[in-house]
JSON list of C-alpha atoms in Angstrom, two decimals:
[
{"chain": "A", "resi": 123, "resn": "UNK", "atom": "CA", "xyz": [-100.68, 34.70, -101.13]},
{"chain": "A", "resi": 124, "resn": "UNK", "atom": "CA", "xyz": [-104.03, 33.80, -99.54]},
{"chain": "A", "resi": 125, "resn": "UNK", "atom": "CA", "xyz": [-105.06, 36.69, -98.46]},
{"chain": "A", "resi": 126, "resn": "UNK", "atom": "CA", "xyz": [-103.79, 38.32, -102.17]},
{"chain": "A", "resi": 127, "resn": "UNK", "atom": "CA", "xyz": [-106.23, 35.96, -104.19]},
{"chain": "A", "resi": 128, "resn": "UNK", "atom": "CA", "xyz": [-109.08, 36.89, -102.09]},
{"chain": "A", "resi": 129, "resn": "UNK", "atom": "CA", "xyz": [-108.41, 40.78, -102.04]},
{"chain": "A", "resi": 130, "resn": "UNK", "atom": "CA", "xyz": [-108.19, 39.68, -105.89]},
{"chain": "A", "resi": 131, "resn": "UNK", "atom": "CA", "xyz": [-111.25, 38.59, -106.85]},
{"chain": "A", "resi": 132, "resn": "UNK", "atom": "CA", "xyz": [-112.98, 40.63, -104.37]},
{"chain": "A", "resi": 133, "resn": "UNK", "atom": "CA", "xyz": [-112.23, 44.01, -106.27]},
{"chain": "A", "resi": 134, "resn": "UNK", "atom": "CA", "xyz": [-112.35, 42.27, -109.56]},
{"chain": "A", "resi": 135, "resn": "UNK", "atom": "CA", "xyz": [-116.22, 41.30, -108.76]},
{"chain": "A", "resi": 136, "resn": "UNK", "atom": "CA", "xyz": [-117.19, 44.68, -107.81]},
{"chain": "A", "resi": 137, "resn": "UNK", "atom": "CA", "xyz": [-114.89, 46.18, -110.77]},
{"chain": "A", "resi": 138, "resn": "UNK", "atom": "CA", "xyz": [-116.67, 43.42, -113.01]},
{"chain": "A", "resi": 139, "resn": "UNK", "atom": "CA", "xyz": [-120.23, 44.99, -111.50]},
{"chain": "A", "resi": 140, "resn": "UNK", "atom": "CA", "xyz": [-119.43, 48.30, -112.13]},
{"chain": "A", "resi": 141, "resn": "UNK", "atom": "CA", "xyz": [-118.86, 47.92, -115.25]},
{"chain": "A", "resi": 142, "resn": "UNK", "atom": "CA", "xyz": [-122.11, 46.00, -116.39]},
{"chain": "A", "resi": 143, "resn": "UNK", "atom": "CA", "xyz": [-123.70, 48.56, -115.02]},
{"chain": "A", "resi": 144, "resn": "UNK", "atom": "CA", "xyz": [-122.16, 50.78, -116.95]},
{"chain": "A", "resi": 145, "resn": "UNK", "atom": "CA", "xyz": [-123.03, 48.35, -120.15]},
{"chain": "A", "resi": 146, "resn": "UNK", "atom": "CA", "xyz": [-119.60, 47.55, -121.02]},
{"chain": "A", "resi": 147, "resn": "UNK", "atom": "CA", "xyz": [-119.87, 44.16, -121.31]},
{"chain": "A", "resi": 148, "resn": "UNK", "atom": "CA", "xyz": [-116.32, 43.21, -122.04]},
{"chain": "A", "resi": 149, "resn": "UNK", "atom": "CA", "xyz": [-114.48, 45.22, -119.20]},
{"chain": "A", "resi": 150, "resn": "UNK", "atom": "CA", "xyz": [-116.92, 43.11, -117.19]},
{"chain": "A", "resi": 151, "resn": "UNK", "atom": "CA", "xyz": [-116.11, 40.07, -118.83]},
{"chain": "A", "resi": 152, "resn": "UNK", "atom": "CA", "xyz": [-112.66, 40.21, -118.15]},
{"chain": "A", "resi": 153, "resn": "UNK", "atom": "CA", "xyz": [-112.63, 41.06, -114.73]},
{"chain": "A", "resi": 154, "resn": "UNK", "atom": "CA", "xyz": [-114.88, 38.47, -114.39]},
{"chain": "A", "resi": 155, "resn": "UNK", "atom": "CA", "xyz": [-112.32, 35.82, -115.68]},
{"chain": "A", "resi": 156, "resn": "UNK", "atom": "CA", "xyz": [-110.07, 37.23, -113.35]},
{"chain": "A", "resi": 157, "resn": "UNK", "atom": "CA", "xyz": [-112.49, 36.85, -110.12]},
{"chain": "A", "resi": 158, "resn": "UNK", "atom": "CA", "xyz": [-113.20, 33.28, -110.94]},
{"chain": "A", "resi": 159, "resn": "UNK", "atom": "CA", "xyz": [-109.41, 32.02, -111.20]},
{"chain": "A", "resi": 160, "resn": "UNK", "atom": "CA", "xyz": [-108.34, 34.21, -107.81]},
{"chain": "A", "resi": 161, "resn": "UNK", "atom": "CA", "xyz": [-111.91, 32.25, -106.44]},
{"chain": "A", "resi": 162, "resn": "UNK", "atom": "CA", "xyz": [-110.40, 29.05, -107.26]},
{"chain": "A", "resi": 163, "resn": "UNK", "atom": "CA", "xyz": [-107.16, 29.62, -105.52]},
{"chain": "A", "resi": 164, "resn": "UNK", "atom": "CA", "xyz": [-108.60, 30.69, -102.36]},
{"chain": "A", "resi": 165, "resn": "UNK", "atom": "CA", "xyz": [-110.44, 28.43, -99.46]},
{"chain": "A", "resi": 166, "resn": "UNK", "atom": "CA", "xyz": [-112.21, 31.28, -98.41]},
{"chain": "A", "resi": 167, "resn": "UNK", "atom": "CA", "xyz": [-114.46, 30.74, -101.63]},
{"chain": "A", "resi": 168, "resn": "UNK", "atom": "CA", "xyz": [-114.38, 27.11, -101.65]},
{"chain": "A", "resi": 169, "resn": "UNK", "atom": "CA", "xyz": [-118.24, 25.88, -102.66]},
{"chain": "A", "resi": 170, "resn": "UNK", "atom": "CA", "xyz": [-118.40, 22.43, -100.91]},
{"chain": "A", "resi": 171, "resn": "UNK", "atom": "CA", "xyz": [-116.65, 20.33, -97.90]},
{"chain": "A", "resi": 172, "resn": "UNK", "atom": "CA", "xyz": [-116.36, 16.95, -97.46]},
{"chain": "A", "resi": 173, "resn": "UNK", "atom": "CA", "xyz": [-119.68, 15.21, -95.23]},
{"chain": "A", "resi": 174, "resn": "UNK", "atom": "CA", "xyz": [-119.19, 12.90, -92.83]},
{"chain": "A", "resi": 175, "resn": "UNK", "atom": "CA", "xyz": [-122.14, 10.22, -94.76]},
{"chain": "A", "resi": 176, "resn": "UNK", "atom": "CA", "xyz": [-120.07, 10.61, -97.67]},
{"chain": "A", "resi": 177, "resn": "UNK", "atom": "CA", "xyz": [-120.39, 13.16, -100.86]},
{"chain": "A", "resi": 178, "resn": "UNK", "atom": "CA", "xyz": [-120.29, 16.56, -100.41]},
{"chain": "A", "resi": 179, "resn": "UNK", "atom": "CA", "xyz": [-121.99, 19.67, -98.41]},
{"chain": "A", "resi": 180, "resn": "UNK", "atom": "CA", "xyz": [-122.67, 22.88, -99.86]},
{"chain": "A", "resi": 181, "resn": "UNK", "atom": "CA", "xyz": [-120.49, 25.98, -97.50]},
{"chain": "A", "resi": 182, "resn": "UNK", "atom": "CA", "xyz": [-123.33, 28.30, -96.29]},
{"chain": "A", "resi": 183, "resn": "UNK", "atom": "CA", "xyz": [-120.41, 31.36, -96.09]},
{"chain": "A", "resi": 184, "resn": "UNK", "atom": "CA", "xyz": [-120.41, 34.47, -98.14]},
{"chain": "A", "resi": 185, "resn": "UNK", "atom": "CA", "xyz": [-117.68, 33.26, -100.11]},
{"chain": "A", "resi": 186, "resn": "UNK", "atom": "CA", "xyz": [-119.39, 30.31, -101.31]},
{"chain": "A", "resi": 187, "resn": "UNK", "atom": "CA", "xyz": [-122.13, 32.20, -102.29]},
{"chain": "A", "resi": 188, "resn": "UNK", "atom": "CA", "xyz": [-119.79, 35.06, -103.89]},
{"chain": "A", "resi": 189, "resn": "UNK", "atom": "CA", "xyz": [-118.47, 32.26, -105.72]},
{"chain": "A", "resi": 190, "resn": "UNK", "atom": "CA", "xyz": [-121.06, 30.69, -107.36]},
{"chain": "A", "resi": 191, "resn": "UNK", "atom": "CA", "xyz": [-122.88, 34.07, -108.46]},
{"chain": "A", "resi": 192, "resn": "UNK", "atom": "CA", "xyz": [-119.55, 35.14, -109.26]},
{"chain": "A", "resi": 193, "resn": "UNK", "atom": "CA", "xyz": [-119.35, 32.19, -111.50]},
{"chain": "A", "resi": 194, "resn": "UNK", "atom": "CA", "xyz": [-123.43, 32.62, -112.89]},
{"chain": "A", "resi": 195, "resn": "UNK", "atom": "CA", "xyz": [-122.00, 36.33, -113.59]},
{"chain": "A", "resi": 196, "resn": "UNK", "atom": "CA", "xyz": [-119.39, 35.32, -115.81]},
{"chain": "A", "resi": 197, "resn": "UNK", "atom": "CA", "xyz": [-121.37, 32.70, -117.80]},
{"chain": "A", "resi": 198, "resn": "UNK", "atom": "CA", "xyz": [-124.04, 35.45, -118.54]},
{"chain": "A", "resi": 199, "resn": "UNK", "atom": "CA", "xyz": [-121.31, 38.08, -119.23]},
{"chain": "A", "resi": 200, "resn": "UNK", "atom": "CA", "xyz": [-119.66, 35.58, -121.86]},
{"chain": "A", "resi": 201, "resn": "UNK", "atom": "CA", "xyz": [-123.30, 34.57, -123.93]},
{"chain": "A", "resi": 202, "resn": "UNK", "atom": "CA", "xyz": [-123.28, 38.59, -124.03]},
{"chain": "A", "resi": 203, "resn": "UNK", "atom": "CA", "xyz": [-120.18, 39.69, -125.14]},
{"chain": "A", "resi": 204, "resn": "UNK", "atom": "CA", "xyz": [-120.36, 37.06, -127.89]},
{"chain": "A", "resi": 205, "resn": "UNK", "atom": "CA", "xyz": [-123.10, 39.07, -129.53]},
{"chain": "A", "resi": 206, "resn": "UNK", "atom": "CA", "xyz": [-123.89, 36.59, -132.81]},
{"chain": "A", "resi": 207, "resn": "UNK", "atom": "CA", "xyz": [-120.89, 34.21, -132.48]},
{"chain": "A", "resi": 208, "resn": "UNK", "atom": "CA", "xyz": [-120.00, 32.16, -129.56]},
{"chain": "A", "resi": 209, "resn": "UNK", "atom": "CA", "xyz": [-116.80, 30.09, -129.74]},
{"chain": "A", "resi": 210, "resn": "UNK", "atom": "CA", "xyz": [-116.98, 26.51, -128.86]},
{"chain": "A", "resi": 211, "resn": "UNK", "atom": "CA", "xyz": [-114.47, 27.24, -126.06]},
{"chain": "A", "resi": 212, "resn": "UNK", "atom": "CA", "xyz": [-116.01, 30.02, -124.51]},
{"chain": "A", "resi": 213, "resn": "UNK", "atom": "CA", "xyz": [-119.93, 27.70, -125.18]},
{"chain": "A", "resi": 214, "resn": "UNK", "atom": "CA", "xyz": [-117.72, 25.16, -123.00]},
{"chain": "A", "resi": 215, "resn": "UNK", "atom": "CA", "xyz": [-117.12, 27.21, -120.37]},
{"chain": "A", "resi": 216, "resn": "UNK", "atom": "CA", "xyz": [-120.46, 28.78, -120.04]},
{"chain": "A", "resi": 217, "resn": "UNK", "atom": "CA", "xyz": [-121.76, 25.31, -119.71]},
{"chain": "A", "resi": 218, "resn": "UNK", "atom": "CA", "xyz": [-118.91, 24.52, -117.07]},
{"chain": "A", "resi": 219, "resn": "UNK", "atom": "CA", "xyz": [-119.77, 27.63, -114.85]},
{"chain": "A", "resi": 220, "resn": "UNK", "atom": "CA", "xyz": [-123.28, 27.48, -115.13]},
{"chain": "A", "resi": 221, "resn": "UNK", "atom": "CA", "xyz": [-123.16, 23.62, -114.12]},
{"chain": "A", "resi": 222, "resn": "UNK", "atom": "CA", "xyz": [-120.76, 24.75, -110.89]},
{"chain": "A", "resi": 223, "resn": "UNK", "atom": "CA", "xyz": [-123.10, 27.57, -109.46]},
{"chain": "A", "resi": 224, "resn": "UNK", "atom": "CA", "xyz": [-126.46, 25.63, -110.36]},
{"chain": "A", "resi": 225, "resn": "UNK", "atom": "CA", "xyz": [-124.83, 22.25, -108.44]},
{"chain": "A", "resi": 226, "resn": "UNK", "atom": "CA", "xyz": [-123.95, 24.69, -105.00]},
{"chain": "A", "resi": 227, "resn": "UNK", "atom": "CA", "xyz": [-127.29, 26.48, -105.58]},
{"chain": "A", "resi": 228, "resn": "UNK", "atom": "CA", "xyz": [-129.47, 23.12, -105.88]},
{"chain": "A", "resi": 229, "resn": "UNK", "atom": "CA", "xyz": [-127.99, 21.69, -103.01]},
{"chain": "A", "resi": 230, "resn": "UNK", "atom": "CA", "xyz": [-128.87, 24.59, -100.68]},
{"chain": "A", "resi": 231, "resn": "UNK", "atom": "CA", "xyz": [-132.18, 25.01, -101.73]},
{"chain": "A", "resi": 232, "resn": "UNK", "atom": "CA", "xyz": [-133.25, 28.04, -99.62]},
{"chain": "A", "resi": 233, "resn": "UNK", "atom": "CA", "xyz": [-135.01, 30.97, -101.01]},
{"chain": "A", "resi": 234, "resn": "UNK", "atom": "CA", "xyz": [-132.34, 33.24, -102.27]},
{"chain": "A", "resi": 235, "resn": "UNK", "atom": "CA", "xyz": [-130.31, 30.43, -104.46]},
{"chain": "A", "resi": 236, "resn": "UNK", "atom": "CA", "xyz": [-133.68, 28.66, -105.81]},
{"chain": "A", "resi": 237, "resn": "UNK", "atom": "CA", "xyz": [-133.87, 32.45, -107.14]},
{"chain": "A", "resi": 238, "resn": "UNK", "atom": "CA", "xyz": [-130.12, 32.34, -108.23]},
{"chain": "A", "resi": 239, "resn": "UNK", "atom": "CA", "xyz": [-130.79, 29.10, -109.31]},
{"chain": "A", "resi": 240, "resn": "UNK", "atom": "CA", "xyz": [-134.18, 30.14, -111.65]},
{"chain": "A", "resi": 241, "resn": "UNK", "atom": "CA", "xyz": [-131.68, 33.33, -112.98]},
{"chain": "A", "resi": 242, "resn": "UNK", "atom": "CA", "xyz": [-129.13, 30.76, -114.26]},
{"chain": "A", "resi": 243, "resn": "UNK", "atom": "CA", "xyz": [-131.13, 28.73, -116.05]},
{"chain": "A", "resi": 244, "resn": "UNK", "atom": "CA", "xyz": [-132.13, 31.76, -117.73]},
{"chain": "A", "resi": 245, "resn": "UNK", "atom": "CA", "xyz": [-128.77, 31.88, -119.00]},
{"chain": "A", "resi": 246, "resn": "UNK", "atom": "CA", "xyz": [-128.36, 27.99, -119.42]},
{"chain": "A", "resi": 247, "resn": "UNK", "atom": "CA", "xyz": [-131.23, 28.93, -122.46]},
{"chain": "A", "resi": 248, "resn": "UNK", "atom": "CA", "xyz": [-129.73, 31.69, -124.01]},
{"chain": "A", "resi": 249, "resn": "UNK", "atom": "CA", "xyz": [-126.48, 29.76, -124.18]},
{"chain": "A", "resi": 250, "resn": "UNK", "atom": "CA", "xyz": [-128.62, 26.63, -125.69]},
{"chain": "A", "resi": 251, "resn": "UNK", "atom": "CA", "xyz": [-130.52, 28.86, -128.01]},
{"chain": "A", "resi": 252, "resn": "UNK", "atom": "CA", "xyz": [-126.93, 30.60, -129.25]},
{"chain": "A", "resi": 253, "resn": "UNK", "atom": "CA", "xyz": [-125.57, 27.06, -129.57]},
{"chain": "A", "resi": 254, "resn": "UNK", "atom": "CA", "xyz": [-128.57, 25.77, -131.88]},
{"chain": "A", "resi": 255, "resn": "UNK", "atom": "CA", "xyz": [-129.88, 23.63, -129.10]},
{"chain": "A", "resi": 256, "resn": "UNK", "atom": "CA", "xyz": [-133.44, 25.45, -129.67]},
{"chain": "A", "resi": 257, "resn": "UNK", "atom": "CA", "xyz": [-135.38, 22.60, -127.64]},
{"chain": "A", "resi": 258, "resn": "UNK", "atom": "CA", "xyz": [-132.98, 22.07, -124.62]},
{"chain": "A", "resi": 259, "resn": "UNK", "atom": "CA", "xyz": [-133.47, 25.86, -124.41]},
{"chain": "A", "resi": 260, "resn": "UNK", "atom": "CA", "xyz": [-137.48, 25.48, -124.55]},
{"chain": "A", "resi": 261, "resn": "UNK", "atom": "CA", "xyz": [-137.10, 23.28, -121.82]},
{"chain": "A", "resi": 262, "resn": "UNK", "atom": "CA", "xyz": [-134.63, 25.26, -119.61]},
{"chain": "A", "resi": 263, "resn": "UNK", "atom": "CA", "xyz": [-136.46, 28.61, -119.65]},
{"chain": "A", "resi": 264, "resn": "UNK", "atom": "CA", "xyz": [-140.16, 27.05, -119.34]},
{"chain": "A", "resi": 265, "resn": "UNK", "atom": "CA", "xyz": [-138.81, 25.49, -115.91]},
{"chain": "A", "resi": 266, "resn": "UNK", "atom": "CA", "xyz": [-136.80, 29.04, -114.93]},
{"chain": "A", "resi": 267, "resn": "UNK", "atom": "CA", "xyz": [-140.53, 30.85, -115.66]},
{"chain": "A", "resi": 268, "resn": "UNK", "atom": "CA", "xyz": [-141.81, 28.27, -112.96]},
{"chain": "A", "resi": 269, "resn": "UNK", "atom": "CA", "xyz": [-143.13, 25.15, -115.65]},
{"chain": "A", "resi": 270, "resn": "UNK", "atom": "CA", "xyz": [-142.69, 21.76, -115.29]},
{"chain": "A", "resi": 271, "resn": "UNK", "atom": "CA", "xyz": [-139.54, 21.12, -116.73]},
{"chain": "A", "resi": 272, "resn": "UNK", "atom": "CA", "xyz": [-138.63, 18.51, -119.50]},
{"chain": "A", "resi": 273, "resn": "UNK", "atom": "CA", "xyz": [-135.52, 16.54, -119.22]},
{"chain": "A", "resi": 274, "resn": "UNK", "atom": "CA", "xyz": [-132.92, 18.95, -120.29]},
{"chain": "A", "resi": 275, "resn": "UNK", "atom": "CA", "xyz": [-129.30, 20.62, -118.18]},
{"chain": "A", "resi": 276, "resn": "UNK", "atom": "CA", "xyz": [-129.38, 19.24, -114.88]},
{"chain": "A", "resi": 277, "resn": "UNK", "atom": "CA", "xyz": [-132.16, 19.34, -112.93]},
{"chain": "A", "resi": 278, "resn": "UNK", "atom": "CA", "xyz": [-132.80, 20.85, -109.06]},
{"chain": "A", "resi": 279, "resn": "UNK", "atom": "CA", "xyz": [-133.96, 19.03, -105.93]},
{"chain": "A", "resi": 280, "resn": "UNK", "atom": "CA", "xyz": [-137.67, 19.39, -105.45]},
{"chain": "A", "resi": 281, "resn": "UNK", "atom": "CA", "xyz": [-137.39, 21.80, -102.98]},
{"chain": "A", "resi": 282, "resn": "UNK", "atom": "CA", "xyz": [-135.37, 24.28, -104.93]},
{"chain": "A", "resi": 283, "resn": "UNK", "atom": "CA", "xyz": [-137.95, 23.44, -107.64]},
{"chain": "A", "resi": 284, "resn": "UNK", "atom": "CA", "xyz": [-141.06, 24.10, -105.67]},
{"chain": "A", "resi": 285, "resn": "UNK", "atom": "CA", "xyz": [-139.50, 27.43, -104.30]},
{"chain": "A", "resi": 286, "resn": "UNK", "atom": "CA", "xyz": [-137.94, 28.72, -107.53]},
{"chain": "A", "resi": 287, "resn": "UNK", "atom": "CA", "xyz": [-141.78, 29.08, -109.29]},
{"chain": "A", "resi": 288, "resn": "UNK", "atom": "CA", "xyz": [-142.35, 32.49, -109.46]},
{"chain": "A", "resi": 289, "resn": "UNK", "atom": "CA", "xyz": [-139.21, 33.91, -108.44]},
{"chain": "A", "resi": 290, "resn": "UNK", "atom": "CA", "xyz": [-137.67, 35.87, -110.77]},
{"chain": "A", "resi": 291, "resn": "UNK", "atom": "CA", "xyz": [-137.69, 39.25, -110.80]},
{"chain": "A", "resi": 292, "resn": "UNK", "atom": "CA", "xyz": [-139.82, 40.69, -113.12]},
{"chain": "A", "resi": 293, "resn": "UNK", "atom": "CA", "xyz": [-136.74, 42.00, -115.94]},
{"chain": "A", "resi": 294, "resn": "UNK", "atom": "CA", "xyz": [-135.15, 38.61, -115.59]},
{"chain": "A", "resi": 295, "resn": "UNK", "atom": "CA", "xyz": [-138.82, 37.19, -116.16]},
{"chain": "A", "resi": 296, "resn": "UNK", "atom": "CA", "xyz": [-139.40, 39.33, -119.43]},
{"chain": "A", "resi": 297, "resn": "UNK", "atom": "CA", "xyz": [-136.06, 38.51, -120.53]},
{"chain": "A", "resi": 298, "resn": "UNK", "atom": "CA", "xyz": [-136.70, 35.01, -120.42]},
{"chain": "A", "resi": 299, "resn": "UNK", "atom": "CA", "xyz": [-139.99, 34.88, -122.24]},
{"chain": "A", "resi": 300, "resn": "UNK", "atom": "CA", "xyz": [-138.38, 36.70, -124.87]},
{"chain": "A", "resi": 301, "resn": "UNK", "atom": "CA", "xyz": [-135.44, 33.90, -125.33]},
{"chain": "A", "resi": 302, "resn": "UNK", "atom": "CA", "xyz": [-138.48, 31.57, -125.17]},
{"chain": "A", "resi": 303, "resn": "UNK", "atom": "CA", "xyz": [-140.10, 32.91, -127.86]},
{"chain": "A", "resi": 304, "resn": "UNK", "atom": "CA", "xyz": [-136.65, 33.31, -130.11]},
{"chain": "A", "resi": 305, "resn": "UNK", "atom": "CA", "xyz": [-136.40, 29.42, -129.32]},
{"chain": "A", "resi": 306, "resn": "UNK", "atom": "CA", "xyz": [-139.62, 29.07, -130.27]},
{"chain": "A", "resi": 307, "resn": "UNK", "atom": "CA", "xyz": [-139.53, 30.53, -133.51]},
{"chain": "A", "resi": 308, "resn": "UNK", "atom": "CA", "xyz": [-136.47, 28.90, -134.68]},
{"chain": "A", "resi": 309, "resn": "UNK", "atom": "CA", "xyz": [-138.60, 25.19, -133.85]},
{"chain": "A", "resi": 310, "resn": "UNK", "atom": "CA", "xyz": [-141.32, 26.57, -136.64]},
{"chain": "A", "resi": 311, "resn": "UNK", "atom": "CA", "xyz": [-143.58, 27.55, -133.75]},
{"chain": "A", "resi": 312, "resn": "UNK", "atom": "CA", "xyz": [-144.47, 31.28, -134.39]},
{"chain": "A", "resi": 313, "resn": "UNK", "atom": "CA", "xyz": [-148.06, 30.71, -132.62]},
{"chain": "A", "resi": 314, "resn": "UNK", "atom": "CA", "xyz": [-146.62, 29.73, -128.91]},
{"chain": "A", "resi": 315, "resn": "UNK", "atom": "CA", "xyz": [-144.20, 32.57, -129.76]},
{"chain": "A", "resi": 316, "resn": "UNK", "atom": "CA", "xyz": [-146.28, 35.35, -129.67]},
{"chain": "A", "resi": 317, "resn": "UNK", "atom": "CA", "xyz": [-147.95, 33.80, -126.98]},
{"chain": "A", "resi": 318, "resn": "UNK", "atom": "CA", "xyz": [-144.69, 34.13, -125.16]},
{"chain": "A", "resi": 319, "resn": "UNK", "atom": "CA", "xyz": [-144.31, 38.02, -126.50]},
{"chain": "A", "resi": 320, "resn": "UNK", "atom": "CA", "xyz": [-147.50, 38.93, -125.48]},
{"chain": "A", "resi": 321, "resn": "UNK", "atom": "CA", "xyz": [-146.90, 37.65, -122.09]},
{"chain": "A", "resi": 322, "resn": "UNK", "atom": "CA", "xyz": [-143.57, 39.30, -121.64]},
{"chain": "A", "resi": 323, "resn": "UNK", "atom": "CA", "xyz": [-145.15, 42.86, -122.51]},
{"chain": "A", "resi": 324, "resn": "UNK", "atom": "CA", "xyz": [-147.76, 42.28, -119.59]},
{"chain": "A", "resi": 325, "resn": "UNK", "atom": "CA", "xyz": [-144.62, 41.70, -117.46]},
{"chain": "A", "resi": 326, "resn": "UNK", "atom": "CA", "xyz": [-142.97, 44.55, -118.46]},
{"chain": "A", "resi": 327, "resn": "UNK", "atom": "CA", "xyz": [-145.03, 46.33, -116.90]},
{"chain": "A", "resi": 328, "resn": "UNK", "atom": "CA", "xyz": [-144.36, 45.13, -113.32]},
{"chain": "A", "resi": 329, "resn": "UNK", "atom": "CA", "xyz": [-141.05, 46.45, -114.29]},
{"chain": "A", "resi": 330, "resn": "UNK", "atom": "CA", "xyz": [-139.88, 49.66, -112.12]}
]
């Protein structure tokens, strides 16, 4: 049974994959749901084990890793299905997932998840801005784009934070300063918006 949830979510991810790339966002959705719940049944994609000082230690294995990008994956894939509306239950869960893969991805803080890291809180401020939360979201994507960040969803250890600035890859980057400038718009701030625009189009073109 073991060895069944694994095989699971391992085809659902790359199923769930396909399928975004094939923008069909709620195939990918749902396969997504599935990977996640055949993730939490198997120890091969457990995130943390228990350290001998007490607390926790993140599991530097590929399922961890699968597991909380899996999770990042599915939080993003939610906010986009949604389109307009986003149920409370499904907001809930977004903020749930995104909490789980930004906690494993803070505490190992090497280069790869400070990027995964930056990426989700991309997503943490599309999900505020969707759920009205138009400053939290200010706040999350001006710290994914590499600012110092205001108090807002959980915040990284300072190495993650130092090594996260200027990270994201360029389409996650333009993506971002466009949710920044939606948020800023809705706080009566059309100025900094544009500012924001403007500043995405010059990334777009670092975009291949």
């Amino acid at each position: 049974q073991r060895v069944g949830h694994a095989a699971l979510a391992d085809v659902s991810v790359l199923v769930a994959r396909l399928l975004r790339f094939l923008a069909h966002p709620p195939g990918a959705c749902a396969a997504l749901r599935i990977a996640h719940s055949a993730m939490q049944s198997s120890p091969r994609f457990r995130l943390f084990a228990p350290h001998a000082a007490g607390g926790a230690a993140p599991l530097r294995t590929a399922g961890a890793l699968e597991r909380a990008r899996a999770a990042q994956e599915l939080a993003a894939a939610i906010v986009e299905e949604a389109g307009t509306h986003l149920p409370p239950s499904d907001a809930e869960l977004c903020a749930h997932l995104l909490a789980e893969s930004r906690q494993y991805f803070a505490a190992r803080s090497d280069l790869e998840c400070a990027q995964l890291l930056a990426a989700g809180d991309v997503t943490s401020g599309w999900l505020l801005s969707k759920t009205g939360r138009a400053d939290e979201a200010v706040a999350v994507l001006r710290s994914a784009l590499g600012a110092p960040r205001a108090a807002a969803v959980g915040t990284p250890n300072a190495k993650a934070a130092s090594m996260a600035e200027g990270t994201l890859p360029p389409a996650t980057a333009v993506r971002a300063r466009e949710l920044l400038a939606t948020a800023l718009l809705a706080l009566g701030r059309p100025a900094d918006a544009r500012q924001e625009l403007e500043a995405a189009m010059e990334e777009a073109t670092r975009v291949d």
